[in-house]
Coordinates of C-alpha atoms in Angstrom, one line a residue:
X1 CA 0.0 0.0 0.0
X2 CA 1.6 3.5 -1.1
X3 CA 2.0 6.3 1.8
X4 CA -1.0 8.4 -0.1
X5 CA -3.2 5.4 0.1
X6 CA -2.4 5.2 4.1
X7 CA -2.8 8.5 4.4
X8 CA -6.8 8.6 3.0
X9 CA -7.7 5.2 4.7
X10 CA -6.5 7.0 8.1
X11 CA -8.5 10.4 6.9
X12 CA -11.9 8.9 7.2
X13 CA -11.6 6.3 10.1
X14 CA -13.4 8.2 12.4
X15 CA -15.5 10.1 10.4
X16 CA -18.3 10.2 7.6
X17 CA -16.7 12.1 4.6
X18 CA -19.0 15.4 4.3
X19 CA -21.2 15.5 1.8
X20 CA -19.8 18.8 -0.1
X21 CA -16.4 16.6 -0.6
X22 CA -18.3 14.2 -3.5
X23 CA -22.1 15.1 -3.4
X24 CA -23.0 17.5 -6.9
X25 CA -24.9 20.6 -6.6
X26 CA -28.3 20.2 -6.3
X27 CA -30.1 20.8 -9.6
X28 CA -26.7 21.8 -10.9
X29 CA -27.5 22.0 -15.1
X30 CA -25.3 19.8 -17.8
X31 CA -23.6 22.7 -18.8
X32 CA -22.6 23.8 -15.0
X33 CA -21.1 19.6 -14.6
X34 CA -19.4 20.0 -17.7
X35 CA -17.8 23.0 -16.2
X36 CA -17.2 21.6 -13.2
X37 CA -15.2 18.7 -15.0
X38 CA -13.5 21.1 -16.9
X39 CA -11.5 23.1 -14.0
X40 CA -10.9 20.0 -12.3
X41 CA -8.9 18.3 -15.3
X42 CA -7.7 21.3 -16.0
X43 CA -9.2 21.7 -19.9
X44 CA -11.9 19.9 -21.8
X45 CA -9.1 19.1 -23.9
X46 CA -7.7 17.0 -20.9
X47 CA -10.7 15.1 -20.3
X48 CA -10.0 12.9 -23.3
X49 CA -9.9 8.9 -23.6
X50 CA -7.7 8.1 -26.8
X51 CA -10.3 5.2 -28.7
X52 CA -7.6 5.4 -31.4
X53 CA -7.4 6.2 -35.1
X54 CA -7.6 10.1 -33.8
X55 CA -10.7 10.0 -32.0
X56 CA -11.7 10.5 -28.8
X57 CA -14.3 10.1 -26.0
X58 CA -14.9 12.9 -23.6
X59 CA -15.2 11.5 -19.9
X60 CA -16.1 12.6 -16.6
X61 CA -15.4 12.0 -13.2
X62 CA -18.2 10.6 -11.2
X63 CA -17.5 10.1 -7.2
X64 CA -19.1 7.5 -4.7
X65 CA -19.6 7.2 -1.4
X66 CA -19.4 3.9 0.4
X67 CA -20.5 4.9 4.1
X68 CA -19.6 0.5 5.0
X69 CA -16.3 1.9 4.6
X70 CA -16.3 5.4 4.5
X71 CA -14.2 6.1 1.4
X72 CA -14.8 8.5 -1.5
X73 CA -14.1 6.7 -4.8
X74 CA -13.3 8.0 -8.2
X75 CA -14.5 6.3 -11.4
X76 CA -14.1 7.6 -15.0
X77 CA -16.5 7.6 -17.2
X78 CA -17.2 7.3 -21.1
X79 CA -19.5 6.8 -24.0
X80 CA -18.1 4.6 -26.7
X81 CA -20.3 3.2 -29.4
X82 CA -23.6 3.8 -27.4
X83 CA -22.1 2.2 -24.6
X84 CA -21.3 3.5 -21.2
X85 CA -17.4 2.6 -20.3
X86 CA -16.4 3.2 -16.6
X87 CA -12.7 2.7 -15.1
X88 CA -11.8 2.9 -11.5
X89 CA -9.7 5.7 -10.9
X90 CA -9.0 5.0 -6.9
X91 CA -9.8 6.8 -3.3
X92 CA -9.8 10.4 -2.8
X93 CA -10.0 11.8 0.2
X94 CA -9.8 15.8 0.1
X95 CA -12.5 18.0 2.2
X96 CA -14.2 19.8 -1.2
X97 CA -16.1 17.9 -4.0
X98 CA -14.3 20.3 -6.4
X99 CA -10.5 19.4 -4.9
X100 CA -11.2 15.2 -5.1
X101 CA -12.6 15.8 -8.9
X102 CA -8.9 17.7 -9.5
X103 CA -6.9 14.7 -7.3
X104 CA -8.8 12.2 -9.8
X105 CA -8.3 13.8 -12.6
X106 CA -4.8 13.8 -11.8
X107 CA -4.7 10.4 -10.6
X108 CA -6.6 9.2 -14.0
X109 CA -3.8 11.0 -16.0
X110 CA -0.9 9.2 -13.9
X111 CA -2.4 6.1 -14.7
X112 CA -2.8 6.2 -18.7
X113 CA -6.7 6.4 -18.6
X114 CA -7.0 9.4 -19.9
X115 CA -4.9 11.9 -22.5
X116 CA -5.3 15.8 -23.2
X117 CA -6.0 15.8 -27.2
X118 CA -3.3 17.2 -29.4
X119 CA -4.0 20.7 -30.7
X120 CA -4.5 20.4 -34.5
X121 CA -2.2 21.6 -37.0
X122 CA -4.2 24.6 -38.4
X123 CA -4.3 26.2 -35.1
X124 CA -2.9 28.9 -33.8
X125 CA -3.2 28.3 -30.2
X126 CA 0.4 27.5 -28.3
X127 CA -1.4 25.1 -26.4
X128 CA -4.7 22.5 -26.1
X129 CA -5.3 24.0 -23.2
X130 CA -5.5 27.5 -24.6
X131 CA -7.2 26.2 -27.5
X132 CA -10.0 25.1 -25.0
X133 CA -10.2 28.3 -23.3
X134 CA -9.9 30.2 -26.5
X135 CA -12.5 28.5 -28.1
X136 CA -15.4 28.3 -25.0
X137 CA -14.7 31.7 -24.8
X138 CA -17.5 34.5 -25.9
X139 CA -18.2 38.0 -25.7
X140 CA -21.7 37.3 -24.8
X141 CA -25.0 35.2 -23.9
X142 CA -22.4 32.4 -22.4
X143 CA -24.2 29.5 -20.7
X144 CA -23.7 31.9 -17.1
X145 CA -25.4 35.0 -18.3
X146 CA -28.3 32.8 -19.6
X147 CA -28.7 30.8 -16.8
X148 CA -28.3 34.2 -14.7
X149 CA -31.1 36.2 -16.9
X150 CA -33.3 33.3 -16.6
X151 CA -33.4 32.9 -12.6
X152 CA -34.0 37.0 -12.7
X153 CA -36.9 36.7 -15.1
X154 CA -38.2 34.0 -13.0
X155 CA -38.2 36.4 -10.0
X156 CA -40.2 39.1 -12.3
X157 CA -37.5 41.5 -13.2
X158 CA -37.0 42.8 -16.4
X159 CA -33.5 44.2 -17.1
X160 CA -31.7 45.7 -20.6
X161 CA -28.7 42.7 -21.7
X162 CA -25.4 43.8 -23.1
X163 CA -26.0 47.2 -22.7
X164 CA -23.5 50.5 -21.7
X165 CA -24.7 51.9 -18.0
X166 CA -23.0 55.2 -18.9
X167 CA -23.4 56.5 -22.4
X168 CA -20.1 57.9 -22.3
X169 CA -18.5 55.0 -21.1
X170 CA -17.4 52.4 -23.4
X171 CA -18.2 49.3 -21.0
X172 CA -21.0 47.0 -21.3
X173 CA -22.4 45.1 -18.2
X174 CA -24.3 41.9 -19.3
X175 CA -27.4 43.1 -17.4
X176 CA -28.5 46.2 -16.4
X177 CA -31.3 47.7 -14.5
X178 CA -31.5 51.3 -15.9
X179 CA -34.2 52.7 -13.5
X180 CA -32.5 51.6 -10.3
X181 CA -28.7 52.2 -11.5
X182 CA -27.7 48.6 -11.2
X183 CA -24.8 47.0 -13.5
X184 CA -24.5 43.0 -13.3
X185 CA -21.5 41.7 -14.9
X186 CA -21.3 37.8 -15.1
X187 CA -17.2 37.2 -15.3
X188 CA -15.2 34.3 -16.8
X189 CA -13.0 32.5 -14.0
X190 CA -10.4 32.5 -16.3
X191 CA -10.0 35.5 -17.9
X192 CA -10.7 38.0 -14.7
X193 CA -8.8 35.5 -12.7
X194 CA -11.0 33.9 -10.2
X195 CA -9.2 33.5 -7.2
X196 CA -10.7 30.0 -6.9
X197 CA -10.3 28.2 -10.3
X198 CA -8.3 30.5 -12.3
X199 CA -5.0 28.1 -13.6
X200 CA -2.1 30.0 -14.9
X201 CA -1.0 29.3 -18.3
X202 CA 2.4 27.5 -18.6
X203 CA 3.1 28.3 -21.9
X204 CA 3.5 32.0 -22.7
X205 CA 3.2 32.6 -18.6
X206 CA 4.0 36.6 -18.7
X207 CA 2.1 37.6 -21.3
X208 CA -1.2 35.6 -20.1
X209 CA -0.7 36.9 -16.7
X210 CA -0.4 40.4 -18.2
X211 CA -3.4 39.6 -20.0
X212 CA -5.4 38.6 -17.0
X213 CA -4.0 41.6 -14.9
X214 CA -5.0 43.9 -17.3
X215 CA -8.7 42.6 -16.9
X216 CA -8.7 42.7 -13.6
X217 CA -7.5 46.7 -13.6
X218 CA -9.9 47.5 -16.3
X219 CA -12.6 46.0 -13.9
X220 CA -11.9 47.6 -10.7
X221 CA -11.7 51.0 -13.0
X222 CA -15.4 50.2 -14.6
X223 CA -16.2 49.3 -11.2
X224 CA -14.9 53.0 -9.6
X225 CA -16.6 54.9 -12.9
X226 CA -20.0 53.6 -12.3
X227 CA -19.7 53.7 -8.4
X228 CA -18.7 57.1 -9.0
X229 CA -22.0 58.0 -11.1
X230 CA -24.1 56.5 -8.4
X231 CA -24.4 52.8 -9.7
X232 CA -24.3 49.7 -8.0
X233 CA -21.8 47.4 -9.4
X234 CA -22.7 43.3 -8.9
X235 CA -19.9 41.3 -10.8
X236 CA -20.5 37.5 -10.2
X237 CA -18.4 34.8 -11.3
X238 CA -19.3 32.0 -13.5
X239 CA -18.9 29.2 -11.1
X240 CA -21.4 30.8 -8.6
X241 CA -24.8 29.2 -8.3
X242 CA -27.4 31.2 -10.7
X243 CA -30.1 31.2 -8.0
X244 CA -28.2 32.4 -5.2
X245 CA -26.5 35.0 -7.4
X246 CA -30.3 36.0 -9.1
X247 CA -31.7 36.8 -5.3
X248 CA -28.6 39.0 -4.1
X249 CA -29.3 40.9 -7.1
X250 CA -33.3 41.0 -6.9
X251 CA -32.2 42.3 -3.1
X252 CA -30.4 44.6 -4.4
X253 CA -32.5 45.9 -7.4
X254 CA -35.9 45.9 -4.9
X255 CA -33.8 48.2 -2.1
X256 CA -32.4 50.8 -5.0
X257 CA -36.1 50.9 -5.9
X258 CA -37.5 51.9 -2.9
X259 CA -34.9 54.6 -1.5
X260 CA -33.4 55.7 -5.1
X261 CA -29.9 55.1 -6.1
X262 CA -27.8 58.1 -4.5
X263 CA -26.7 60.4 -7.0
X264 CA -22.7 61.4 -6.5
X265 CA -21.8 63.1 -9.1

């Protein structure tokens, strides 16, 4: 038995393992698992089973809990041909759901179960991994700001989308609220650096993280203009739950709308 595999069988001996190190979400959306698997691999290019010939299966990390034994276990899973393939991956034993995907996803990589595709000829990224992010990313209506527009129109506000708070301004918010000055922007973990999830590039490392500080200035100053013109700025990060991010701005919205948004200018 290896000293890692000591180490988790010891973690657990006393203990149930907490449900928010393997349960999902509740009501957590395709898109939203597909996510989730993507930041733990660390790319959906990583998250690839090699069925030869140059193709390739997409999998996914599903985690167990056996309460006989306490243990968390990983399993990969696949479609090939119609047909569900599963591997087992082994134990993890970290106190997040998020942190045992990444341990199994490294784990599955370690043990030859899984590949990260190569990038193709014709393209220009340095890397599959930028590919990926390159290629999920959008200006606007991602799978966030949907999902975030549709759990505020649920709760029976009606806001403008993609639109300029200040006229004279050249910043769009992805929702706004004109009447009570508030400005929702829905932001990308990895381009405005999410403390949480944000990976650093290891190929062209300076000029990504010059890249990702220079979003990160830009929003604090589009954060100080609007404040400045008596808005309330709401930025919310893709991971976040849609719900719980649609009621802090409803809150939000509803109080500006009874005592006024304060004028500073």
């Amino acid at each position: 038995m290896t000293e890692a595999a000591s180490d988790r069988q010891r973690r657990w001996k006393d203990r149930m393992p907490p449900d928010r190190a393997w349960k999902p979400r509740a009501g957590i959306s395709r898109e939203a698992r597909a996510s989730e698997q993507d930041r733990a691999a660390g790319s959906r290019l990583a998250r690839a089973v090699d069925l030869g010939e140059g193709r390739y299966a997409r999998a996914s990390i599903a985690l167990r809990l056996y309460r006989r034994t306490r243990r968390i276990r990983a399993y990969l899973r696949w479609s090939q041909e119609g047909e569900t393939q599963e591997r087992y991956v082994g134990e993890v034993d970290a106190e997040t759901r998020a942190a045992n995907l990444a341990q199994a996803w490294e784990m599955a990589h370690a043990a030859g179960l899984v590949t990260t595709e190569a990038v193709p000829p014709e393209s220009w990224a340095s890397s599959a991994a930028s590919r990926a992010v390159m290629s999920a990313n959008k200006g606007r209506d991602t799978k966030p700001e949907k999902l975030l527009r549709s759990a505020l129109h649920r709760q029976g506000l009606r806001y403008r989308v993609g639109a300029r708070p200040l006229p004279g301004l050249r910043r769009t918010a992805d929702v706004v609220f004109t009447k009570a000055r508030v400005a929702v922007f829905v932001d990308g973990c990895y381009w405005h650096g999410c403390p949480e999830h944000h990976r650093p590039a290891k190929k062209g490392a300076v000029f990504w993280q010059e890249k990702i500080a220079g979003n990160r200035a830009r929003d604090a100053e589009t954060n100080e203009a609007l404040r400045n013109a008596g808005w309330l700025v709401i930025r919310v990060w893709e991971h976040e739950d849609p719900e719980q991010a649609a009621r802090a701005v409803v809150k939000a919205v509803k109080s500006r709308q009874e005592t006024g948004p304060v004028d500073q200018s």
